[in-house]
Amino acid sequence: MSGDFVKLVSADGYTFVVPRNVALQSGTLRSMLDPTGNFTEAETNTCHIQYRGVIVLKVIEYLAYKLQYLDTSSDEIVEDFSDRVDPYIALELLTASDFLEV
Amino acid sequence: MSRARRGTGAVRGPASALTSFLAGLGVQPSAPLTTWGNSTAINGQLAADGPVIDPTAELDPAGAVTARNVEAGPSTVADGKRARSASMNSDDLDAPVQHDSLQAVGEFMTCAECDKQFTVTAYTKPRPKGGHLCVPCCYALGIDPFAKAKVKKVAKKAPQKEARTVKRFEDRRGAPGLGDICIQIIGKYIEDVEQLGDIGHVNMDKVCRIISRGRLLTPETAQLFYASDREELVMYDCTRLVHESYLAMANLCPNLYTLRLHYCGQLTTDALVHISRLPLRIIELYGPFLVREAGWKALFENCNLESFLITQSPRFDLALLENLLAQCPQLKHLRLDEIGKLDNAFLPLIAQFPLISLDISSPTHHLSDEAFVLPSTVQSLTLLDHPELTDEILPTIAKLPLHTLKLSLMPELTDAGVATLFQTLTNLSHVDLEKGHDLADAALISLIESSAATLTTLSILGWREVSSDALAHLTRCVKLTQLNLGWCRQVTDFLLKDLLDACPDLNTIYVWGCNQLTDAAPRRRGVKIVGIETHSL
């Protein structure tokens, strides 16, 4: 079971269990979970992300959105993710997206 | 006439005398006169509709067939004018007549079929067996004498197939990046900055870097970084900022003390005059091409500058430097990098500032030894790309209380000269002697002897001659944190191992072009070794 899901822990202690293929959409998480890297994260399938839970939640939501449209031409995507982002968290989300390479 | 030839056959209006006349000379309208009728059955009916030979007309006594004998269909009355015009060239009758090659329009030719003379028109038809035909013979042979001359179709070349396979990147797949989405949202809500939340100044700088990296710092997003309580503002990519953005900056950040603008190519003189009303002490501009004398003067006059750092300006000249000296005599830091008008005359003036750090790099007019003079207070000196400066300048440098020395791309420096320099210049902490092609063992050993205890960053990139024995002395510099050994050919895995063991503070080693290093190059936790060739294979 643990092979299919990974645990993402936010700075304020929220835990998110997400499918591995969703988490792997992020470059940083992919490196963390890379079994050849010998990181603790890869062994325990748990990644600590130093952002607030609300940010991590939104990032995970985006990762799922990204995975869903992975093979769709950009023109055909009608669902606009920016409708789902509260402007209040936009700046923090920007720094998180930069860190997590999404 | 021309209508008739267009092949309708059945319906045809009367033709004017002019039309008939022109048709006789082979002139036809370039566009169809009517739109009705598009039958293609020409041949059968054309004899009746098209020009006919007046059976009653007698041939010329000379036997020549002229246009007089050939009448346009509808106008059967012989036209005197036409006859005259056609026979005007009667002198040409004596000219030798060729059977084969087509003469120019209006000339006479002999029909290859009936041996009679006729006038060449644009419609003269070739005989299938060679030569050309007169109009009556055309009819006799069933050829339409007035069919439009066929334009030879040039076979269209099939578009050449490209040998390479071109990948079309336009077809982008997948969702846009989260960062792009966020920047879009920030741009949308920029008017209402409170809604975007406060994330602190340090993070704001981080946001500025992220936005600049994508070259997305626009007049809209730039407003995010304007705040009245800001004392320091760094914009990492101002390429897209316009004149108004700089005015807004000057108005919205009234307390700026430090201003650093990278790629500020669109910064105008006016904008700099506005900015000069801020209480600036430190200004760093990268690429202020458009700023003219008035802008610089206002800046020097209004701001009591401590630091004046500019890169790439074609307009900064000697008079402005004099102005700077007069207005800001306490200047501590000066950078004049890639200044188009910088030359030897600048140096005596620069020497009058009580400078702590000085950077004179890549001038368009090369500086020379005899003019070389520096302020005696300089602690940090950068000279980059001076192809004419030689060892002669080193005694001047040796007298300075330096802790940082960068002499890059100065090909005239010699190994012995630099070795002598480091005998007097001691306790340096940052040394950059990149691309000193002639520097080798003596210079390196002398440097290590004098500054081993204090050296923290060192770059000897491009010292191709330096030997492994001399490099081994680097292990004595125990405080090293950054080391650049690029293109030093004698660097081996063993040297790297010794360095990692000897220098506990090392965090980065650059080894581009050190091709003796192998996959087995040693590593240590916390030390980045950048540029091992085999790692990239």
XYZ file of C-alpha atoms in Angstrom:
639
model
C 0.000 0.000 0.000
C 2.752 2.416 0.970
C 4.137 2.094 -2.550
C 1.108 3.720 -4.057
C 0.715 6.580 -1.623
C 3.091 9.033 -0.028
C 2.621 11.271 2.962
C 3.182 15.021 2.741
C 3.475 16.885 6.034
C 3.048 20.648 6.212
C 4.982 22.983 8.514
C 1.966 23.362 10.828
C 1.465 19.631 11.178
C -1.215 18.754 8.627
C -0.707 15.432 6.939
C -1.819 14.703 3.420
C -1.802 11.202 1.951
C -1.592 11.505 -1.805
C -1.100 9.019 -4.650
C 2.548 8.723 -5.566
C 2.045 9.671 -9.205
C 0.431 12.930 -8.097
C 3.347 13.791 -5.820
C 5.839 12.951 -8.569
C 4.540 15.832 -10.693
C 6.694 18.083 -8.541
C 10.388 18.124 -9.405
C 11.491 18.607 -5.822
C 9.260 15.862 -4.466
C 10.420 13.567 -7.264
C 14.030 14.058 -6.196
C 13.106 13.573 -2.546
C 11.276 10.334 -3.279
C 13.824 9.003 -5.756
C 14.843 5.585 -4.377
C 18.371 5.969 -5.786
C 18.938 9.113 -3.736
C 19.051 7.294 -0.370
C 17.088 10.042 1.336
C 15.014 9.404 4.433
C 12.027 10.717 2.503
C 12.317 7.887 -0.011
C 12.589 5.234 2.692
C 9.692 6.437 4.796
C 7.614 7.798 1.894
C 7.105 10.942 3.921
C 8.057 14.449 2.855
C 8.072 17.447 5.131
C 7.237 20.655 3.299
C 7.993 23.900 5.074
C 4.797 25.658 4.070
C 1.458 26.104 5.760
C -1.195 23.443 5.365
C -3.407 25.666 3.230
C -0.540 26.176 0.809
C 0.377 22.506 0.684
C -3.262 21.656 0.092
C -3.433 24.013 -2.862
C -0.179 22.681 -4.265
C -1.507 19.120 -4.077
C -4.711 20.247 -5.753
C -2.617 21.741 -8.534
C -0.500 18.593 -8.859
C -3.665 16.542 -9.405
C -4.860 19.109 -11.953
C -1.501 18.951 -13.710
C -1.571 15.153 -13.794
C -5.093 15.142 -15.210
C -4.115 17.378 -18.137
C -0.636 15.983 -18.618
C -1.285 14.814 -22.152
C -3.831 17.388 -23.236
C -2.949 20.206 -25.578
C -2.813 23.525 -23.749
C -5.536 24.963 -25.975
C -7.976 22.257 -25.034
C -7.816 22.849 -21.284
C -10.936 24.807 -20.421
C -10.739 24.459 -16.674
C -8.821 27.454 -15.339
C -6.898 26.717 -12.164
C -6.559 30.384 -11.288
C -10.271 30.389 -10.421
C -9.447 28.051 -7.572
C -6.646 30.146 -6.059
C -7.482 32.720 -3.421
C -5.481 35.877 -4.175
C -4.673 36.060 -0.496
C -2.356 33.067 -0.757
C -1.011 33.865 -4.245
C 2.362 35.202 -3.102
C 3.045 32.381 -0.692
C 1.894 29.889 -3.283
C 4.314 31.441 -5.753
C 7.265 30.865 -3.466
C 6.040 27.322 -2.739
C 5.652 26.546 -6.421
C 9.163 27.818 -7.017
C 10.552 25.627 -4.249
C 8.624 22.535 -5.282
C 9.296 22.998 -9.002
C 5.710 22.657 -10.141
C -14.024 39.726 -82.096
C -12.314 38.965 -78.896
C -15.669 37.966 -77.489
C -16.081 35.592 -80.266
C -12.763 34.078 -79.592
C -13.672 33.620 -76.034
C -15.582 30.815 -77.426
C -19.222 31.498 -76.809
C -19.884 30.878 -80.410
C -23.592 31.534 -80.344
C -24.141 34.967 -78.857
C -22.026 37.901 -79.830
C -22.671 41.609 -79.864
C -21.564 44.001 -82.520
C -17.927 45.015 -82.424
C -16.806 48.557 -82.942
C -14.541 49.589 -85.721
C -11.733 50.106 -83.232
C -12.140 46.612 -81.834
C -12.029 45.185 -85.293
C -8.989 47.205 -86.160
C -7.153 46.193 -83.039
C -8.102 42.599 -83.537
C -6.617 42.752 -86.967
C -3.334 43.766 -85.408
C -3.582 41.047 -82.879
C -4.494 43.214 -79.914
C -7.111 41.844 -77.597
C -8.519 43.029 -74.255
C -6.710 41.546 -71.336
C -9.907 41.023 -69.333
C -13.063 39.448 -70.696
C -15.514 42.052 -71.890
C -18.500 39.987 -70.979
C -19.225 37.375 -68.447
C -21.765 35.407 -70.320
C -20.812 32.382 -72.213
C -18.135 29.972 -71.304
C -18.362 27.282 -73.841
C -15.134 25.661 -74.675
C -16.151 24.353 -78.037
C -14.161 26.735 -80.094
C -12.772 24.892 -82.985
C -15.877 23.860 -84.791
C -17.603 27.192 -84.715
C -14.719 29.493 -84.803
C -14.419 29.416 -88.509
C -17.905 30.881 -88.748
C -17.599 33.295 -85.823
C -14.030 34.230 -85.879
C -12.279 36.133 -88.565
C -13.134 34.958 -91.984
C -11.441 35.407 -95.237
C -13.330 37.583 -97.502
C -13.847 35.290 -100.451
C -14.440 38.274 -102.714
C -11.164 39.968 -101.813
C -8.506 39.386 -104.297
C -4.978 38.719 -103.394
C -2.450 41.451 -103.847
C -0.836 41.498 -107.204
C 2.393 40.805 -105.373
C 0.721 37.785 -103.906
C 1.255 38.905 -100.373
C -1.357 38.178 -97.827
C -1.790 41.239 -95.687
C -4.210 42.071 -92.971
C -6.335 43.595 -95.696
C -7.403 40.187 -96.765
C -8.238 39.005 -93.346
C -11.301 40.537 -91.822
C -12.740 40.316 -88.363
C -15.927 38.335 -88.494
C -18.569 40.931 -87.897
C -17.022 43.784 -89.807
C -16.834 42.521 -93.279
C -16.201 45.950 -94.692
C -12.543 46.391 -95.447
C -11.118 49.164 -93.355
C -8.980 51.604 -95.223
C -7.105 52.724 -92.191
C -6.181 49.237 -91.285
C -4.979 48.567 -94.739
C -2.766 51.573 -94.617
C -1.284 50.751 -91.280
C -0.621 47.236 -92.297
C 1.113 48.219 -95.475
C 3.120 50.989 -93.881
C 6.145 48.778 -93.618
C 6.203 48.050 -97.281
C 9.927 48.785 -97.314
C 10.377 45.616 -95.406
C 9.115 43.665 -98.340
C 12.602 43.490 -99.672
C 14.032 42.186 -96.434
C 15.114 38.601 -96.545
C 12.386 36.461 -95.164
C 13.117 33.598 -92.917
C 10.886 30.609 -92.817
C 11.715 29.272 -89.483
C 12.340 31.717 -86.684
C 9.435 33.917 -85.662
C 9.917 37.606 -86.475
C 8.969 40.460 -84.223
C 5.322 41.508 -84.157
C 4.567 43.726 -87.157
C 7.265 42.251 -89.381
C 6.534 40.241 -92.494
C 7.084 36.559 -92.778
C 6.486 33.968 -95.387
C 3.925 31.346 -94.610
C 5.513 27.960 -94.479
C 2.426 26.357 -95.983
C 1.411 28.611 -98.872
C 4.610 30.652 -99.311
C 2.651 33.859 -99.103
C 3.732 36.822 -97.043
C 1.822 37.773 -93.914
C 2.228 40.124 -90.980
C 3.418 38.630 -87.791
C 1.123 39.187 -84.823
C 1.201 38.006 -81.272
C -1.056 35.178 -82.419
C 0.984 33.869 -85.301
C 0.937 30.117 -85.024
C 3.793 27.767 -85.766
C 3.344 25.112 -88.403
C 3.502 21.618 -86.956
C 6.214 20.639 -89.456
C 8.283 23.780 -88.934
C 7.973 27.428 -89.916
C 4.934 29.627 -89.273
C 1.468 29.901 -90.774
C -0.589 32.727 -92.172
C -4.163 33.048 -90.978
C -5.868 31.357 -93.972
C -3.542 28.390 -93.707
C -4.342 28.126 -90.010
C -7.985 27.632 -90.866
C -7.078 25.215 -93.573
C -5.136 23.135 -91.087
C -7.810 23.442 -88.420
C -5.724 25.580 -86.093
C -7.383 28.486 -84.307
C -5.315 31.445 -85.565
C -6.371 33.667 -82.700
C -6.028 31.267 -79.822
C -4.162 32.871 -77.002
C -0.477 32.171 -77.070
C 0.191 29.405 -74.643
C 2.326 30.425 -71.761
C 4.623 27.635 -70.966
C 3.796 26.356 -67.565
C 6.808 26.157 -65.370
C 6.531 22.908 -63.559
C 6.129 23.723 -59.902
C 8.908 22.303 -57.850
C 7.690 20.074 -55.145
C 8.645 21.723 -51.860
C 11.900 20.281 -50.735
C 11.604 18.045 -47.790
C 13.753 19.175 -44.911
C 16.454 16.739 -44.015
C 16.214 17.480 -40.314
C 13.171 16.748 -38.248
C 11.826 19.967 -36.825
C 10.070 19.629 -33.556
C 7.177 22.026 -33.300
C 7.146 23.444 -29.826
C 3.973 25.397 -30.451
C 1.929 22.379 -29.613
C 2.275 22.706 -25.886
C 0.870 19.993 -23.755
C -0.225 20.004 -20.171
C -1.386 22.637 -17.757
C 0.420 25.973 -17.277
C 2.854 26.096 -14.359
C 1.588 26.980 -10.910
C 4.122 29.812 -10.715
C 2.738 31.355 -13.911
C -0.791 31.047 -12.579
C 0.205 32.768 -9.348
C 1.955 35.623 -11.158
C -1.151 36.014 -13.309
C -3.305 36.278 -10.191
C -0.877 38.746 -8.634
C -1.056 40.845 -11.782
C -4.856 40.730 -11.640
C -5.130 41.837 -8.022
C -2.196 44.222 -8.086
C -4.430 47.230 -7.552
C -5.559 45.788 -4.265
C -2.246 44.872 -2.700
C -3.761 44.173 0.729
C -5.676 41.259 -0.744
C -2.431 39.566 -1.671
C -1.379 39.204 1.924
C 1.818 40.207 3.623
C 4.694 37.782 3.493
C 7.522 39.936 4.801
C 10.357 41.770 3.115
C 12.717 38.848 2.791
C 10.077 36.793 1.038
C 9.141 39.793 -1.081
C 12.691 39.887 -2.369
C 12.376 36.184 -3.121
C 9.151 36.848 -5.000
C 10.937 39.569 -6.957
C 13.633 37.103 -7.943
C 11.091 34.494 -9.013
C 9.106 37.004 -11.065
C 12.257 38.455 -12.623
C 13.536 35.044 -13.569
C 10.636 34.568 -15.970
C 11.107 38.157 -17.211
C 7.634 38.824 -15.871
C 8.437 41.989 -13.969
C 6.056 44.304 -15.814
C 4.753 47.771 -14.967
C 1.806 45.995 -13.305
C 3.663 43.448 -11.216
C 6.407 45.915 -10.291
C 3.910 47.831 -8.142
C 3.970 44.894 -5.780
C 7.435 45.910 -4.648
C 6.786 49.598 -4.165
C 6.134 50.501 -0.545
C 6.563 53.738 1.349
C 8.507 52.073 4.155
C 11.023 50.449 1.861
C 14.602 51.555 2.281
C 16.122 49.095 -0.116
C 14.820 48.035 -3.486
C 16.391 45.539 -5.821
C 14.782 44.826 -9.175
C 16.450 41.912 -10.862
C 15.124 42.401 -14.368
C 13.712 45.770 -15.362
C 13.694 45.005 -19.086
C 9.957 45.506 -19.380
C 9.601 48.471 -17.071
C 8.772 51.713 -18.867
C 9.291 55.353 -18.055
C 6.065 55.552 -16.021
C 7.081 52.614 -13.843
C 10.191 54.482 -12.737
C 8.142 57.590 -11.993
C 5.766 55.458 -9.943
C 8.752 53.981 -8.123
C 10.053 57.435 -7.255
C 6.635 58.490 -5.990
C 5.667 55.351 -4.100
C 8.983 54.626 -2.380
C 9.941 58.003 -0.891
C 12.369 56.523 1.638
C 14.660 54.536 -0.605
C 18.230 54.481 0.582
C 19.527 51.750 -1.682
C 18.411 51.206 -5.244
C 19.677 48.456 -7.484
C 18.224 48.085 -10.958
C 19.376 45.338 -13.276
C 18.804 45.632 -17.028
C 17.317 49.100 -16.684
C 17.699 49.825 -20.400
C 14.486 51.860 -20.496
C 15.464 54.156 -17.646
C 15.315 57.634 -19.150
C 16.972 60.877 -18.137
C 13.656 62.222 -16.843
C 13.056 59.125 -14.772
C 16.505 59.380 -13.202
C 15.855 63.038 -12.385
C 12.699 61.917 -10.545
C 14.556 59.128 -8.794
C 17.280 61.554 -7.729
C 14.753 63.238 -5.401
C 14.860 60.152 -3.199
C 17.300 60.131 -0.280
C 19.547 57.679 -2.109
C 22.990 56.753 -0.849
C 23.666 53.636 -2.841
C 22.744 53.276 -6.479
C 23.599 50.409 -8.773
C 22.467 50.472 -12.373
C 23.058 47.815 -14.953
C 22.658 49.129 -18.476
C 21.402 52.742 -18.111
C 21.964 53.415 -21.825
C 19.412 56.177 -22.226
C 20.463 58.373 -19.335
C 22.055 61.587 -20.560
C 24.157 64.201 -18.866
C 21.216 66.032 -17.238
C 20.066 62.860 -15.499
C 23.470 62.056 -14.043
C 24.014 65.643 -12.938
C 20.678 65.741 -11.106
C 21.575 62.479 -9.397
C 24.968 63.754 -8.220
C 23.522 67.067 -7.123
C 20.510 65.782 -5.181
C 21.895 62.614 -3.639
C 24.854 62.492 -1.357
C 26.076 59.241 -2.825
C 28.248 56.712 -1.031
C 28.101 54.133 -3.769
C 27.903 54.772 -7.461
C 27.967 51.546 -9.410
C 27.147 51.561 -13.104
C 27.681 49.036 -15.833
C 27.398 49.769 -19.540
C 26.868 53.413 -20.254
C 27.965 55.008 -23.512
C 27.313 58.551 -22.285
C 29.171 58.809 -19.003
C 32.159 61.065 -19.737
C 34.997 62.938 -18.093
C 32.937 66.062 -17.396
C 30.400 63.967 -15.483
C 33.152 62.357 -13.448
C 34.408 65.840 -12.521
C 30.842 66.696 -11.566
C 30.626 63.561 -9.423
C 33.879 64.489 -7.699
C 32.608 67.997 -6.999
C 29.168 66.919 -5.730
C 29.955 63.672 -3.919
C 33.525 63.985 -2.680
C 32.915 61.324 -0.016
C 32.147 58.543 -2.471
C 33.223 55.194 -1.034
C 32.384 52.720 -3.764
C 32.763 53.292 -7.477
C 32.157 50.956 -10.352
C 32.679 52.010 -13.954
C 32.202 48.838 -15.928
C 32.017 48.845 -19.729
C 31.922 52.631 -19.989
C 32.306 53.675 -23.608
C 34.145 56.936 -22.948
C 36.409 55.767 -20.149
C 40.090 56.327 -20.912
C 43.393 57.275 -19.307
C 42.138 60.774 -18.475
C 39.643 59.315 -15.967
C 42.310 57.814 -13.728
C 43.756 60.975 -12.083
C 40.206 62.047 -11.184
C 39.273 58.646 -9.804
C 42.412 58.781 -7.669
C 41.030 61.834 -5.848
C 38.057 59.960 -4.334
C 38.553 58.381 -0.901
C 37.390 55.079 -2.326
C 37.151 51.795 -0.436
C 36.211 49.719 -3.431
C 36.924 50.399 -7.058
C 35.944 48.487 -10.161
C 37.206 49.594 -13.558
C 36.391 46.969 -16.112
C 36.254 46.445 -19.847
C 36.784 50.034 -21.033
C 36.422 50.638 -24.749
C 39.681 52.624 -24.866
C 42.412 50.536 -23.296
C 44.129 51.997 -20.269
C 47.893 52.176 -20.355
C 50.633 51.792 -17.739
C 51.959 55.336 -17.684
C 48.574 56.841 -16.720
C 47.826 54.211 -14.112
C 47.112 55.666 -10.706
C 44.715 54.613 -7.934
C 43.325 56.126 -4.729
C 45.572 54.986 -1.884
C 42.619 53.924 0.277
C 41.259 51.169 -1.944
C 40.663 47.912 -0.111
C 38.830 46.091 -2.851
C 40.103 46.413 -6.396
C 38.642 44.925 -9.553
C 40.360 45.297 -12.901
C 38.873 43.195 -15.645
C 39.838 42.967 -19.272
C 42.750 45.361 -19.683
C 44.840 43.997 -22.530
C 47.470 46.748 -22.365
C 48.214 46.911 -18.651
C 51.450 45.107 -17.778
C 53.539 44.283 -14.716
C 54.357 48.014 -14.485
C 51.105 48.646 -12.584
C 51.770 46.031 -9.921
C 53.966 48.257 -7.666
C 51.039 50.729 -7.507
C 48.696 47.927 -6.483
C 51.192 46.590 -3.951
C 50.982 49.799 -1.915
C 47.224 49.492 -1.354
C 45.675 48.095 1.869
C 43.839 45.417 -0.098
C 41.783 42.501 1.137
C 40.096 41.764 -2.192
C 41.939 41.695 -5.480
C 40.488 40.775 -8.831
C 42.752 40.998 -11.859
C 40.947 39.058 -14.542
C 41.683 38.788 -18.209
C 44.925 40.757 -18.083
C 47.059 38.806 -20.513
C 50.197 40.946 -20.116
C 50.785 39.992 -16.475
C 53.727 37.643 -16.025
C 54.309 34.886 -13.538
C 57.370 36.551 -11.999
C 55.680 39.955 -11.757
C 52.647 38.622 -9.920
C 54.901 36.556 -7.640
C 56.717 39.757 -6.653
C 53.359 41.500 -6.058
C 52.367 38.906 -3.461
C 55.636 39.337 -1.616
C 54.452 42.787 -0.512
C 50.706 42.258 -0.648
C 49.729 39.988 2.235
C 46.665 38.763 4.089
C 44.260 38.890 1.175
C 40.915 37.178 1.633
C 39.457 37.211 -1.886
C 41.691 36.727 -4.881
C 40.535 36.322 -8.453
C 43.223 36.001 -11.109
C 41.087 34.398 -13.779
C 42.440 33.891 -17.244
C 45.988 34.868 -16.376
C 47.305 32.679 -19.118
C 50.969 33.143 -18.239
C 50.568 32.803 -14.497
C 51.843 29.584 -13.005
C 53.754 28.064 -10.089
C 55.737 31.072 -8.830
C 52.650 33.313 -8.594
C 50.532 30.675 -6.886
C 53.181 29.693 -4.333
C 53.928 33.334 -3.580
C 50.205 34.030 -3.039
C 49.854 31.047 -0.723
C 52.964 32.044 1.250
C 51.563 35.533 1.834
C 47.850 34.860 2.399
C 47.378 31.205 3.311
C 45.853 32.032 6.663
C 43.296 34.520 5.376
C 42.309 33.360 1.892
C 38.614 32.414 1.670
C 37.820 32.605 -2.015
C 40.270 31.960 -4.794
C 39.902 31.660 -8.529
C 42.776 30.603 -10.728
C 40.625 29.700 -13.699
C 42.633 29.298 -16.853
C 46.104 28.857 -15.345
C 46.914 26.111 -17.789
C 50.613 25.887 -16.910
C 50.301 25.504 -13.158
C 51.865 22.253 -11.952
C 50.456 19.674 -9.582
C 53.221 20.417 -7.072
C 52.203 24.062 -6.825
C 48.522 23.132 -6.626
C 49.343 20.850 -3.692
C 50.260 23.975 -1.686
C 46.576 24.978 -1.761
C 46.005 22.582 1.121
C 47.661 25.188 3.348
C 44.781 27.623 2.780
C 42.589 26.146 5.478
C 39.955 28.889 5.408
C 38.995 28.414 1.780
C 35.267 28.313 1.142
C 35.162 28.710 -2.638
C 37.758 27.592 -5.082
C 37.759 27.787 -8.862
C 40.305 25.508 -10.529
C 38.769 25.633 -14.023
C 41.077 24.657 -16.877
C 44.018 23.908 -14.602
C 45.031 20.738 -16.380
C 46.991 19.163 -13.555
C 44.074 18.852 -11.133
C 43.586 15.199 -10.203
C 41.339 13.139 -7.978
C 44.167 12.985 -5.431
C 44.518 16.767 -5.236
C 40.771 17.075 -4.735
C 40.903 14.507 -1.936
C 43.728 16.429 -0.216
C 41.804 19.708 -0.499
C 38.616 18.204 0.915
C 40.585 16.813 3.837
C 42.538 19.990 4.538
C 39.877 22.715 4.153
C 36.905 22.151 6.462
C 34.976 25.246 5.310
C 34.955 24.466 1.592
C 31.496 24.569 0.064
C 32.078 24.894 -3.684
C 34.840 23.823 -6.038
C 34.614 24.547 -9.743
C 36.569 22.166 -11.925
C 35.327 22.852 -15.452
C 37.881 21.671 -17.944
C 39.950 19.644 -15.482
C 39.846 16.563 -17.585
C 42.041 14.359 -15.442
C 39.212 14.047 -12.950
C 37.265 10.820 -13.126
C 33.995 9.421 -11.894
C 35.893 8.347 -8.810
C 36.521 11.981 -7.797
C 36.084 12.218 -4.024
C 33.087 13.938 -2.468
C 32.252 15.330 0.874
C 28.949 16.166 2.441
C 28.237 19.870 2.047
C 30.751 20.457 -0.732
C 29.552 21.056 -4.271
C 32.020 19.994 -6.931
C 30.858 21.561 -10.165
C 31.977 20.641 -13.643
C 33.422 17.130 -13.582
C 33.349 16.152 -17.223
C 32.497 12.484 -16.770
C 29.457 13.355 -14.679
C 27.799 14.936 -17.647
C 28.295 11.961 -19.959
